[in-house]
Amino acid sequence: AFCNATVLFNYFSVTDSLKTLAFGPGILKNNAVKFPTSFIIQAKDKASNDRVCGMDEYSVTAKLSSTHVTEDEAMEAQNIRPLVKDNGDGTYTVEYTPPI
């Protein structure tokens, strides 16, 4: 006996880092020193469609944009550890505190 049944399922496209976007105050210059700031990563697939689920792994590195810093300030800036939170909907909130 044969069965002709329909099964609905969802699949999730693979994230393409070259199409993925980041936006928000945390990627702009002149953030307030020693105050938390953040930005959003919007994961996208190779067709530039927004991803609708999480579970991607992002590694975020913060770097100084100024060359006019002391050696101590440069060392302090190397210790920035951004926190990446998976929002479960294809977006990720990145939070960090600029030390200088």
Backbone as JSON Lines, residues from 0, in Angstrom:
{"i":0,"aa":"A","n":[0.84,-1.17,0.0],"ca":[0.0,0.0,0.0],"c":[0.89,1.24,0.0]}
{"i":1,"aa":"F","n":[0.5,2.2,-0.82],"ca":[1.24,3.44,-0.92],"c":[0.48,4.55,-0.23]}
{"i":2,"aa":"C","n":[1.24,5.53,0.25],"ca":[0.64,6.67,0.94],"c":[1.07,7.95,0.21]}
{"i":3,"aa":"N","n":[0.14,8.81,-0.02],"ca":[0.44,10.09,-0.64],"c":[0.13,11.18,0.39]}
{"i":4,"aa":"A","n":[1.13,11.54,1.19],"ca":[0.92,12.51,2.26],"c":[1.86,13.69,2.07]}
{"i":5,"aa":"T","n":[1.46,14.82,2.59],"ca":[2.27,16.03,2.54],"c":[2.82,16.32,3.92]}
{"i":6,"aa":"V","n":[4.1,16.65,3.95],"ca":[4.73,17.01,5.22],"c":[5.36,18.38,5.03]}
{"i":7,"aa":"L","n":[4.98,19.32,5.9],"ca":[5.56,20.66,5.85],"c":[6.75,20.73,6.79]}
{"i":8,"aa":"F","n":[7.8,21.38,6.34],"ca":[8.97,21.56,7.2],"c":[9.64,22.88,6.84]}
{"i":9,"aa":"N","n":[10.4,23.39,7.78],"ca":[11.19,24.61,7.57],"c":[12.66,24.24,7.5]}
{"i":10,"aa":"Y","n":[13.39,24.94,6.69],"ca":[14.83,24.78,6.68],"c":[15.45,26.17,6.81]}
{"i":11,"aa":"F","n":[16.65,26.2,7.27],"ca":[17.32,27.47,7.5],"c":[18.54,27.57,6.6]}
{"i":12,"aa":"S","n":[18.65,28.69,5.92],"ca":[19.78,28.9,5.02],"c":[21.06,29.12,5.82]}
{"i":13,"aa":"V","n":[22.16,28.92,5.18],"ca":[23.48,29.06,5.81],"c":[23.87,30.53,5.79]}
{"i":14,"aa":"T","n":[24.43,31.0,6.91],"ca":[24.88,32.38,7.01],"c":[26.09,32.63,6.12]}
{"i":15,"aa":"D","n":[26.07,33.78,5.45],"ca":[27.2,34.21,4.62],"c":[27.8,35.45,5.27]}
{"i":16,"aa":"S","n":[29.01,35.33,5.8],"ca":[29.63,36.44,6.53],"c":[29.88,37.65,5.63]}
{"i":17,"aa":"L","n":[30.03,37.45,4.34],"ca":[30.26,38.58,3.43],"c":[28.99,39.4,3.2]}
{"i":18,"aa":"K","n":[27.83,38.83,3.45],"ca":[26.55,39.55,3.27],"c":[25.99,40.08,4.6]}
{"i":19,"aa":"T","n":[26.49,39.56,5.71],"ca":[26.0,39.92,7.03],"c":[26.3,41.39,7.35]}
{"i":20,"aa":"L","n":[25.38,42.05,8.06],"ca":[25.51,43.48,8.38],"c":[25.69,43.71,9.88]}
{"i":21,"aa":"A","n":[26.34,44.8,10.21],"ca":[26.42,45.28,11.6],"c":[26.01,46.73,11.61]}
{"i":22,"aa":"F","n":[25.2,47.11,12.6],"ca":[24.75,48.49,12.69],"c":[24.46,48.86,14.14]}
{"i":23,"aa":"G","n":[24.53,50.14,14.42],"ca":[24.23,50.63,15.77],"c":[25.33,51.53,16.28]}
{"i":24,"aa":"P","n":[25.1,52.15,17.43],"ca":[26.05,53.14,17.95],"c":[27.41,52.57,18.29]}
{"i":25,"aa":"G","n":[27.5,51.3,18.62],"ca":[28.76,50.7,19.04],"c":[29.8,50.58,17.94]}
{"i":26,"aa":"I","n":[29.42,50.77,16.68],"ca":[30.41,50.7,15.61],"c":[30.82,52.09,15.11]}
{"i":27,"aa":"L","n":[30.22,53.11,15.71],"ca":[30.56,54.48,15.34],"c":[31.72,55.0,16.18]}
{"i":28,"aa":"K","n":[32.38,56.01,15.7],"ca":[33.45,56.65,16.45],"c":[32.86,57.52,17.56]}
{"i":29,"aa":"N","n":[33.71,57.88,18.5],"ca":[33.38,58.82,19.57],"c":[32.33,58.31,20.55]}
{"i":30,"aa":"N","n":[32.35,57.02,20.88],"ca":[31.49,56.5,21.93],"c":[32.0,57.01,23.27]}
{"i":31,"aa":"A","n":[31.12,57.13,24.24],"ca":[31.49,57.6,25.57],"c":[32.42,56.59,26.25]}
{"i":32,"aa":"V","n":[33.51,57.1,26.77],"ca":[34.51,56.26,27.43],"c":[33.94,55.71,28.74]}
{"i":33,"aa":"K","n":[34.22,54.43,28.99],"ca":[33.83,53.73,30.22],"c":[32.31,53.61,30.4]}
{"i":34,"aa":"F","n":[31.54,53.78,29.32],"ca":[30.1,53.55,29.34],"c":[29.77,52.45,28.33]}
{"i":35,"aa":"P","n":[28.93,51.49,28.71],"ca":[28.6,50.41,27.78],"c":[27.96,50.93,26.5]}
{"i":36,"aa":"T","n":[28.28,50.28,25.41],"ca":[27.65,50.57,24.13],"c":[27.37,49.25,23.44]}
{"i":37,"aa":"S","n":[26.62,49.29,22.36],"ca":[26.27,48.04,21.68],"c":[26.02,48.28,20.2]}
{"i":38,"aa":"F","n":[25.98,47.19,19.48],"ca":[25.55,47.19,18.1],"c":[24.91,45.85,17.78]}
{"i":39,"aa":"I","n":[24.25,45.78,16.65],"ca":[23.52,44.58,16.24],"c":[24.2,43.97,15.02]}
{"i":40,"aa":"I","n":[24.31,42.66,15.02],"ca":[24.71,41.93,13.82],"c":[23.44,41.29,13.25]}
{"i":41,"aa":"Q","n":[23.16,41.55,11.98],"ca":[22.04,40.9,11.28],"c":[22.64,39.86,10.34]}
{"i":42,"aa":"A","n":[22.45,38.59,10.67],"ca":[22.97,37.51,9.83],"c":[22.16,37.44,8.54]}
{"i":43,"aa":"K","n":[22.86,37.22,7.44],"ca":[22.21,37.11,6.13],"c":[22.75,35.89,5.41]}
{"i":44,"aa":"D","n":[21.94,35.36,4.48],"ca":[22.4,34.23,3.68],"c":[23.05,34.72,2.39]}
{"i":45,"aa":"K","n":[23.45,33.8,1.52],"ca":[24.18,34.21,0.31],"c":[23.34,35.02,-0.66]}
{"i":46,"aa":"A","n":[21.99,34.97,-0.51],"ca":[21.09,35.78,-1.35],"c":[20.74,37.1,-0.67]}
{"i":47,"aa":"S","n":[21.43,37.42,0.42],"ca":[21.2,38.64,1.22],"c":[19.86,38.65,1.95]}
{"i":48,"aa":"N","n":[19.26,37.49,2.14],"ca":[18.03,37.39,2.94],"c":[18.41,37.35,4.41]}
{"i":49,"aa":"D","n":[17.59,38.01,5.25],"ca":[17.81,37.94,6.69],"c":[17.64,36.51,7.17]}
{"i":50,"aa":"R","n":[18.53,36.07,8.05],"ca":[18.35,34.77,8.7],"c":[17.28,34.94,9.76]}
{"i":51,"aa":"V","n":[16.51,33.9,10.01],"ca":[15.4,33.99,10.96],"c":[15.6,33.12,12.19]}
{"i":52,"aa":"C","n":[16.79,32.55,12.31],"ca":[17.09,31.78,13.52],"c":[18.51,32.1,13.94]}
{"i":53,"aa":"G","n":[18.86,31.68,15.12],"ca":[20.19,31.96,15.65],"c":[21.14,30.79,15.45]}
{"i":54,"aa":"M","n":[21.96,30.58,16.44],"ca":[22.93,29.49,16.52],"c":[24.18,29.69,15.66]}
{"i":55,"aa":"D","n":[24.42,30.92,15.18],"ca":[25.69,31.21,14.52],"c":[26.72,31.55,15.59]}
{"i":56,"aa":"E","n":[27.98,31.4,15.26],"ca":[29.05,31.79,16.17],"c":[29.79,32.98,15.58]}
{"i":57,"aa":"Y","n":[29.86,34.06,16.34],"ca":[30.58,35.26,15.9],"c":[31.71,35.54,16.86]}
{"i":58,"aa":"S","n":[32.83,35.93,16.31],"ca":[33.97,36.38,17.09],"c":[34.14,37.87,16.79]}
{"i":59,"aa":"V","n":[34.04,38.71,17.81],"ca":[34.11,40.15,17.63],"c":[35.36,40.68,18.31]}
{"i":60,"aa":"T","n":[36.09,41.51,17.58],"ca":[37.29,42.15,18.11],"c":[37.13,43.65,18.03]}
{"i":61,"aa":"A","n":[37.4,44.34,19.14],"ca":[37.35,45.81,19.15],"c":[38.77,46.33,19.05]}
{"i":62,"aa":"K","n":[38.96,47.32,18.19],"ca":[40.27,47.92,18.01],"c":[40.18,49.43,18.16]}
{"i":63,"aa":"L","n":[41.29,50.04,18.56],"ca":[41.35,51.5,18.68],"c":[41.34,52.14,17.3]}
{"i":64,"aa":"S","n":[40.63,53.24,17.18],"ca":[40.63,53.96,15.9],"c":[41.58,55.15,15.95]}
{"i":65,"aa":"S","n":[42.13,55.45,17.11],"ca":[43.04,56.58,17.27],"c":[44.47,56.1,17.42]}
{"i":66,"aa":"T","n":[45.39,56.82,16.84],"ca":[46.81,56.5,17.0],"c":[47.44,57.36,18.09]}
{"i":67,"aa":"H","n":[46.67,58.26,18.68],"ca":[47.18,59.18,19.69],"c":[46.84,58.68,21.09]}
{"i":68,"aa":"V","n":[47.36,57.51,21.44],"ca":[47.12,56.94,22.76],"c":[48.45,56.55,23.37]}
{"i":69,"aa":"T","n":[48.45,56.5,24.69],"ca":[49.67,56.07,25.38],"c":[49.79,54.55,25.29]}
{"i":70,"aa":"E","n":[50.95,54.06,25.64],"ca":[51.16,52.6,25.62],"c":[50.23,51.91,26.61]}
{"i":71,"aa":"D","n":[50.01,52.52,27.79],"ca":[49.11,51.94,28.79],"c":[47.67,51.88,28.26]}
{"i":72,"aa":"E","n":[47.25,52.95,27.59],"ca":[45.89,52.97,27.02],"c":[45.74,51.9,25.94]}
{"i":73,"aa":"A","n":[46.77,51.72,25.14],"ca":[46.73,50.69,24.1],"c":[46.62,49.3,24.72]}
{"i":74,"aa":"M","n":[47.35,49.06,25.8],"ca":[47.28,47.77,26.49],"c":[45.89,47.54,27.08]}
{"i":75,"aa":"E","n":[45.31,48.6,27.67],"ca":[43.96,48.49,28.24],"c":[42.94,48.17,27.15]}
{"i":76,"aa":"A","n":[43.1,48.78,25.99],"ca":[42.17,48.56,24.89],"c":[42.25,47.13,24.36]}
{"i":77,"aa":"Q","n":[43.4,46.49,24.49],"ca":[43.54,45.1,24.04],"c":[42.72,44.15,24.89]}
{"i":78,"aa":"N","n":[42.32,44.59,26.08],"ca":[41.57,43.72,26.98],"c":[40.05,43.85,26.82]}
{"i":79,"aa":"I","n":[39.6,44.54,25.79],"ca":[38.16,44.65,25.56],"c":[37.63,43.27,25.17]}
{"i":80,"aa":"R","n":[36.6,42.84,25.86],"ca":[35.99,41.54,25.59],"c":[34.51,41.74,25.25]}
{"i":81,"aa":"P","n":[34.18,41.94,23.98],"ca":[32.77,42.12,23.62],"c":[31.95,40.89,23.96]}
{"i":82,"aa":"L","n":[30.73,41.11,24.42],"ca":[29.79,40.03,24.73],"c":[28.82,39.92,23.56]}
{"i":83,"aa":"V","n":[28.71,38.74,22.97],"ca":[27.81,38.51,21.85],"c":[26.62,37.69,22.35]}
{"i":84,"aa":"K","n":[25.41,38.26,22.23],"ca":[24.19,37.58,22.69],"c":[23.36,37.18,21.47]}
{"i":85,"aa":"D","n":[23.04,35.91,21.37],"ca":[22.19,35.38,20.3],"c":[20.74,35.69,20.64]}
{"i":86,"aa":"N","n":[20.08,36.49,19.81],"ca":[18.68,36.85,20.06],"c":[17.7,35.8,19.54]}
{"i":87,"aa":"G","n":[18.22,34.76,18.88],"ca":[17.38,33.65,18.43],"c":[16.57,33.93,17.17]}
{"i":88,"aa":"D","n":[16.78,35.1,16.55],"ca":[15.99,35.47,15.38],"c":[16.86,35.9,14.2]}
{"i":89,"aa":"G","n":[18.13,35.5,14.22],"ca":[19.06,35.91,13.17],"c":[19.81,37.19,13.49]}
{"i":90,"aa":"T","n":[19.52,37.78,14.64],"ca":[20.26,38.97,15.08],"c":[21.05,38.63,16.33]}
{"i":91,"aa":"Y","n":[22.12,39.38,16.52],"ca":[23.01,39.19,17.65],"c":[23.34,40.56,18.22]}
{"i":92,"aa":"T","n":[23.21,40.73,19.52],"ca":[23.55,41.98,20.18],"c":[24.97,41.87,20.72]}
{"i":93,"aa":"V","n":[25.8,42.83,20.35],"ca":[27.19,42.85,20.82],"c":[27.33,44.04,21.76]}
{"i":94,"aa":"E","n":[27.78,43.78,22.98],"ca":[27.96,44.82,23.99],"c":[29.42,44.86,24.45]}
{"i":95,"aa":"Y","n":[29.91,46.07,24.64],"ca":[31.26,46.25,25.17],"c":[31.35,47.64,25.78]}
{"i":96,"aa":"T","n":[32.42,47.86,26.54],"ca":[32.66,49.16,27.16],"c":[34.01,49.7,26.69]}
{"i":97,"aa":"P","n":[34.0,50.82,25.94],"ca":[35.27,51.41,25.49],"c":[36.07,51.89,26.71]}
{"i":98,"aa":"P","n":[37.31,51.43,26.86],"ca":[38.09,51.8,28.04],"c":[38.71,53.18,27.95]}
{"i":99,"aa":"I","n":[38.96,53.65,26.73],"ca":[39.6,54.97,26.58],"c":[38.93,55.75,25.47]}
